[in-house]
Coordinates of C-alpha atoms and ligand atoms in Angstrom, one line a residue:
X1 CA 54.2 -60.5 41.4
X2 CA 53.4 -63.1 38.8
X3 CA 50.2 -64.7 38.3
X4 CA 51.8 -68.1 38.8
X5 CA 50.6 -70.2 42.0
X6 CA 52.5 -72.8 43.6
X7 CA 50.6 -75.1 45.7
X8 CA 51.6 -74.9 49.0
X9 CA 48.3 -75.9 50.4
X10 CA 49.8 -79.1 51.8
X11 CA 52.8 -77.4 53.2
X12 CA 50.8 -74.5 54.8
X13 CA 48.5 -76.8 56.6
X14 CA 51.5 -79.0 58.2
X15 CA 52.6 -75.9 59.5
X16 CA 49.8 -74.4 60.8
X17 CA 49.0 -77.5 62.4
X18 CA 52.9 -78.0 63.7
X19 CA 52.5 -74.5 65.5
X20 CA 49.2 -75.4 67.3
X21 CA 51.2 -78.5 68.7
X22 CA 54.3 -76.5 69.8
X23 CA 51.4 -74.4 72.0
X24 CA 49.4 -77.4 73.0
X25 CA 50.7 -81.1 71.9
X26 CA 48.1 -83.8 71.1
X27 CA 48.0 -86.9 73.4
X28 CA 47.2 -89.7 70.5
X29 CA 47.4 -93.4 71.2
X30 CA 50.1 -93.7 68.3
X31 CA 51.6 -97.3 67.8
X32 CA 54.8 -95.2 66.8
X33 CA 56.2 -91.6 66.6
X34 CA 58.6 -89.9 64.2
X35 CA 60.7 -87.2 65.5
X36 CA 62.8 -84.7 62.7
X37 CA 65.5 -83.4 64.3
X38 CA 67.0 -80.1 63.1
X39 CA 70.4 -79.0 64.5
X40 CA 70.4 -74.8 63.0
X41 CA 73.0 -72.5 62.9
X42 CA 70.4 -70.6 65.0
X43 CA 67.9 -72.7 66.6
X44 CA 67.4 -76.5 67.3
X45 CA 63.8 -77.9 66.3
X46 CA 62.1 -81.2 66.8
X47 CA 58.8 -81.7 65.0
X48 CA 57.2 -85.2 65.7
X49 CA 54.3 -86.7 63.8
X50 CA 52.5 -89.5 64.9
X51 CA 51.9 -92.5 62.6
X52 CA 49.7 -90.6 60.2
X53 CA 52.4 -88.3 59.6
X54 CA 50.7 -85.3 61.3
X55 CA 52.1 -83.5 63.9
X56 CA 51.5 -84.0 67.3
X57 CA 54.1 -81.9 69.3
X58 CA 57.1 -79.6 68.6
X59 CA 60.0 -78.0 70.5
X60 CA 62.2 -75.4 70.3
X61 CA 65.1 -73.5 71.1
X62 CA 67.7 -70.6 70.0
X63 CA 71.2 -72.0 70.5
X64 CA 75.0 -71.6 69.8
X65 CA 76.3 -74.9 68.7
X66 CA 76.2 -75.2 65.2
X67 CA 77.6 -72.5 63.1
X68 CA 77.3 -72.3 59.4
X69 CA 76.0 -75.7 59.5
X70 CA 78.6 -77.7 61.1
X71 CA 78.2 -78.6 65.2
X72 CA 80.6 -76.7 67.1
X73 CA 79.5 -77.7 70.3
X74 CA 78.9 -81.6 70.8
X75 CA 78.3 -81.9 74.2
X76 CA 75.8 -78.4 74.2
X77 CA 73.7 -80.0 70.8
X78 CA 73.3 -83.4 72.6
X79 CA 72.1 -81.9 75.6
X80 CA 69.5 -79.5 73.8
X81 CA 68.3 -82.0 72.0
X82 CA 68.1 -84.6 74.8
X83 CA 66.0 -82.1 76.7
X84 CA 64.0 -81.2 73.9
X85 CA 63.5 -84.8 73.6
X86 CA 62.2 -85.3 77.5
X87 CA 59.8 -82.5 77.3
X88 CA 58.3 -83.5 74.2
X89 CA 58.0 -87.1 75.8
X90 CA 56.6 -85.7 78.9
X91 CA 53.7 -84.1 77.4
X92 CA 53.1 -87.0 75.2
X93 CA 53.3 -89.9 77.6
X94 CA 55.1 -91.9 75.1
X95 CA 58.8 -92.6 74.2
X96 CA 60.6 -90.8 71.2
X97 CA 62.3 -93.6 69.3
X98 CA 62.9 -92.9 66.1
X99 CA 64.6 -89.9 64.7
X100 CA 65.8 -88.8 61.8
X101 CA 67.9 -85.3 60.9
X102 CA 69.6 -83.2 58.0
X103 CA 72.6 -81.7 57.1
X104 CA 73.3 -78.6 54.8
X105 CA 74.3 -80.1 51.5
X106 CA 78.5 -80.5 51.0
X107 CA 78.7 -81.0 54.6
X108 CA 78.4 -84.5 54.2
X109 CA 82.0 -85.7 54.4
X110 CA 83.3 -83.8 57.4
X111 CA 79.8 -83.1 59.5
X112 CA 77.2 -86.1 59.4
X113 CA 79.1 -88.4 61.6
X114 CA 78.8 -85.3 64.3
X115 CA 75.3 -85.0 63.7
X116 CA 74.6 -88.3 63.7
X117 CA 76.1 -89.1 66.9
X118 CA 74.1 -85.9 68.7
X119 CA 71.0 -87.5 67.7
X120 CA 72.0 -91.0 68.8
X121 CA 73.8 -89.7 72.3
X122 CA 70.6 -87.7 72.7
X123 CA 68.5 -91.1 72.6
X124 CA 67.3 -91.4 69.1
X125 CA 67.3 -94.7 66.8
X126 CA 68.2 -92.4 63.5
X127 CA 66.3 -93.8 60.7
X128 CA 67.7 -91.4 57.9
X129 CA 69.8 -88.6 57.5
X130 CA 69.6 -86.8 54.2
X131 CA 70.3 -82.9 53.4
X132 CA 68.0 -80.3 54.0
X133 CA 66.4 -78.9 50.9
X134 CA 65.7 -82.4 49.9
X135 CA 64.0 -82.3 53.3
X136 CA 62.6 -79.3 52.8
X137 CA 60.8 -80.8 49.8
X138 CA 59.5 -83.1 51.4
X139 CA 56.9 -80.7 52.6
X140 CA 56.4 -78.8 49.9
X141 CA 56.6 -81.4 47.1
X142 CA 57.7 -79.0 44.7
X143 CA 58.5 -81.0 41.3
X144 CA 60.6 -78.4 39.6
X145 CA 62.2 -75.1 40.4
X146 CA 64.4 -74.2 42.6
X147 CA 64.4 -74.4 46.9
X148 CA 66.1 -71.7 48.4
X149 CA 66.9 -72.2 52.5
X150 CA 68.4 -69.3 54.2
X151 CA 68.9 -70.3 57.6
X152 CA 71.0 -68.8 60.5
X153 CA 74.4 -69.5 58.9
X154 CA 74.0 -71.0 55.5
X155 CA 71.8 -70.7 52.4
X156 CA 70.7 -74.2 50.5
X157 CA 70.4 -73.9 47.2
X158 CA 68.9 -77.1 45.5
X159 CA 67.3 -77.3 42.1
X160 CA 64.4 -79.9 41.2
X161 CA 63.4 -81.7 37.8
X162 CA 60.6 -83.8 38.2
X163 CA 60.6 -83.9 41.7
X164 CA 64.1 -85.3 42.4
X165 CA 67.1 -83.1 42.9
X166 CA 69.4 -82.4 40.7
X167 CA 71.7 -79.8 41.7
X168 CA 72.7 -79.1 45.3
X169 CA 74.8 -76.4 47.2
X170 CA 75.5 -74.7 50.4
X171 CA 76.5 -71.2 51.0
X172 CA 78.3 -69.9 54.1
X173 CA 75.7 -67.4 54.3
X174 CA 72.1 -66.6 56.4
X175 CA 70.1 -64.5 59.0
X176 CA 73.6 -64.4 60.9
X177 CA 74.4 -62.0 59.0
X178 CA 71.5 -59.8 58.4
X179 CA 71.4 -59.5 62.5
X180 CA 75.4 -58.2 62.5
X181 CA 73.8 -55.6 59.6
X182 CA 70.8 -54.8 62.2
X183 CA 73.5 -54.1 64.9
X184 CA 75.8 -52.3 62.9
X185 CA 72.7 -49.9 61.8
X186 CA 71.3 -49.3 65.3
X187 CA 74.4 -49.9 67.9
X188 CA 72.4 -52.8 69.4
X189 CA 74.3 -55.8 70.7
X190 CA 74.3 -59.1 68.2
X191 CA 71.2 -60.6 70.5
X192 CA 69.0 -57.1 70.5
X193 CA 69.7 -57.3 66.7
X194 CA 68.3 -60.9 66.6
X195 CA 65.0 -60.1 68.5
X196 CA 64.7 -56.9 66.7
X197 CA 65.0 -58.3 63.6
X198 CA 62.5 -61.4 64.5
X199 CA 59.8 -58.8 65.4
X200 CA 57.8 -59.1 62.3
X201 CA 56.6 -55.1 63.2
X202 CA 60.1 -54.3 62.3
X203 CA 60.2 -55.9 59.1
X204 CA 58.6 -53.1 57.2
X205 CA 61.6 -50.7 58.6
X206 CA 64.3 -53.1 58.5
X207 CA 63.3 -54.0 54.5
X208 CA 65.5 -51.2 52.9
X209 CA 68.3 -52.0 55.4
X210 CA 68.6 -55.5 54.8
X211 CA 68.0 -55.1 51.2
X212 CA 72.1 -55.0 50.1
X213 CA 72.4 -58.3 52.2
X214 CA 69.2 -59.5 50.5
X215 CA 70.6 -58.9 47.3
X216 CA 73.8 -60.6 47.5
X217 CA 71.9 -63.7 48.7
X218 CA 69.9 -63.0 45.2
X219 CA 73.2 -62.9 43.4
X220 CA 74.6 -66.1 44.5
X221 CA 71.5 -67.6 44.2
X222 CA 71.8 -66.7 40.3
X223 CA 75.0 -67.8 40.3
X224 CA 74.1 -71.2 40.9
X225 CA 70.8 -71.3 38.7
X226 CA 72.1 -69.6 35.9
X227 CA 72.8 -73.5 34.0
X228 CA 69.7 -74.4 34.8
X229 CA 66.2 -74.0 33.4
X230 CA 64.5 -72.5 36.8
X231 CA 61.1 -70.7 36.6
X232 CA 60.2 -70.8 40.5
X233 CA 62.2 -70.0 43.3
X234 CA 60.2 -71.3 46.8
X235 CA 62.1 -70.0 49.8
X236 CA 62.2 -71.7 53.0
X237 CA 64.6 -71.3 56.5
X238 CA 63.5 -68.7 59.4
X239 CA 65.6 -65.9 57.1
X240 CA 62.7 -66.2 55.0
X241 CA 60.2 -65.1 57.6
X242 CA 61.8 -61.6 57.0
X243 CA 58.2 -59.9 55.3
X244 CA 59.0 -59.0 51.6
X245 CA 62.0 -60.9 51.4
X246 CA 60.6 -62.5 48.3
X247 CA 60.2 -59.1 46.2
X248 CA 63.7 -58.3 46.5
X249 CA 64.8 -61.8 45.6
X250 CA 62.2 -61.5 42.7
X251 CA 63.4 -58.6 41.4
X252 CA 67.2 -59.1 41.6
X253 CA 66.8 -62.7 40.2
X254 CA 64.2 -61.8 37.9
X255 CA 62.5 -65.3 38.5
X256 CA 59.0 -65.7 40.3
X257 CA 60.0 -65.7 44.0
X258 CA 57.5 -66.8 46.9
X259 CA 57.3 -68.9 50.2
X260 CA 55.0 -70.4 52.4
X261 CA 53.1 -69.3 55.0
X262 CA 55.7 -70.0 57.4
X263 CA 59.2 -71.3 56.0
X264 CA 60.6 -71.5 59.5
X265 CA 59.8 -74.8 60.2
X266 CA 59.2 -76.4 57.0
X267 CA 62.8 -77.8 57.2
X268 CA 62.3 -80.0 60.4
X269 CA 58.8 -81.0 59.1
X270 CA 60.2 -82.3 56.3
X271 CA 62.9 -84.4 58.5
X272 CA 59.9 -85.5 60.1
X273 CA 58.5 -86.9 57.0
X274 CA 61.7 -88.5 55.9
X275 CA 62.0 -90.7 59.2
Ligands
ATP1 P1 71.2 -73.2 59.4 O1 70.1 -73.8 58.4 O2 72.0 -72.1 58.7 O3 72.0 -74.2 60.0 P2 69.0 -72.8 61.3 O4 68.5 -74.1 60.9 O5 69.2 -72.5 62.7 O6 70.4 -72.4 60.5 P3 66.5 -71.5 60.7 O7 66.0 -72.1 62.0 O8 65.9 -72.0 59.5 O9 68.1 -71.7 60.6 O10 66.5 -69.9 60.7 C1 67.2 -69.2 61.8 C2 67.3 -67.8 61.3 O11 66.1 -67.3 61.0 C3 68.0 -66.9 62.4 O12 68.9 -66.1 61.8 C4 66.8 -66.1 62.9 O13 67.2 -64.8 63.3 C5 65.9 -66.0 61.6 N1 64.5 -65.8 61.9 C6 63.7 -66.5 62.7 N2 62.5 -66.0 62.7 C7 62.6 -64.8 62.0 C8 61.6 -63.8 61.8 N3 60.4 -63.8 62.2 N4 62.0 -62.7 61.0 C9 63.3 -62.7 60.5 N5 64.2 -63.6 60.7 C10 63.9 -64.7 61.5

């Protein structure tokens, strides 16, 4: 690994403290709350901050109804996220008002109205709706390089200059498929795969069989970069929890490679931020 250090120090700490608050959410007297709401290929998440921007409770849950990034099932998001929604509020004592959520980038055109009506039909005031690596970067306030999100069904590929994006794309590609190589391998069923390959005490032995999956993600990530002047590649997306991920991207890439603590909900933090 390169010497080089990105500082993720602000990113790892909204984390950290986002996880404590799915466990245990924090009763504050907040004159307002701001809810990011993220509709995955593979899980729906809602991270609200209070009016300091720090998080005081979170909510999730592994679902079917969005698949590579686009909402298959209307009715089944709005009711996920509705519930979601009225446990959070529960806890908290307080109504959720505002909201805000992402979409994978290019899905713009035939996707956002969906999205925007689940969070609206689930009882949000949407504040803003922008794409997910921007999102993303909200948390980590990366200024240039390149974010990489591998999600459930797609992989976001944005590159920054200066802090603003630049260059945007979305890939019909994620941990979807690294759980149909995990039950092809073993002859488990699709949903062993998926808690198999979420058990971070697999990781170690699942490495080498992920790693021609891995590496195609690294080739179309090059693909896209190759115009651009990137040095840094910062991974993000609940793919990325997959431990050592980042070497084989590294290597096949050839550019430094790393990720934060936790890139699984840095995506939905970032919504959060945006609201
Ligand atoms: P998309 O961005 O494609 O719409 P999503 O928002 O649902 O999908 P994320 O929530 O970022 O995506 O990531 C979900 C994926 O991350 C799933 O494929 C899931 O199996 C995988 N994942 C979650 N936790 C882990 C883990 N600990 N180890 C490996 N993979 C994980």
């Amino acid at each position: 690994m390169s010497e080089k250090k990105l500082n993720y120090e602000y990113c790892d700490k909204l984390v950290r403290d986002f996880e404590e608050v799915v466990k245990q959410p924090i009763v504050s007297k907040s004159s307002v709350y701001y809810t990011g709401v993220d509709l995955g290929t593979a899980c729906v998440v809602l991270a609200v901050l209070d009016e300091n921007y720090k998080p005081v409770a979170g909510a999730y849950r592994y679902a079917d109804v969005v698949r590579d990034g686009m909402v298959v099932d209307y009715i089944g998001a709005i009711k996920i996220v509705r519930e979601l929604k009225q446990e959070l509020e529960e806890k908290l004592g307080a109504e959720l008002i505002y909201g805000a959520a992402a979409i994978p980038p290019g899905t713009d055109a035939l996707d956002s109205g969906a999205v925007k009506n689940v969070v609206q039909a689930a009882g949000f005031e949407l504040t803003n709706l922008l794409d997910e690596p921007t999102a993303a970067n909200k948390a980590l306030k990366i200024q240039n390089g390149a974010v990489v999100d591998i999600g459930g069904g797609t992989t976001g590929i944005s590159i920054l200059k200066n802090g603003k994006v630049v260059y945007i794309a979305d890939e019909p590609t994620g941990g979807t498929h690294f759980s149909l190589v995990v039950s092809g391998a073993y002859r488990m069923s699709f949903q062993e795969a998926e808690i198999y390959k979420r058990d971070s005490k697999n990781h170690k032995e699942l490495l080498p069989v992920l790693k021609p999956v891995i590496e195609k993600i690294a080739s179309i990530i090059n693909q896209h970069i190759k115009d651009h002047d990137v040095d840094e590649i910062s991974l993000v997306g609940g793919t990325c929890c997959l431990t050592g991920i980042e070497e084989i991207i590294e290597k096949k890439t050839g550019i430094f490679t790393h990720k934060p603590k936790n890139p699984m909900f840095v995506t939905p933090l970032g919504i959060a931020l945006s609201c």
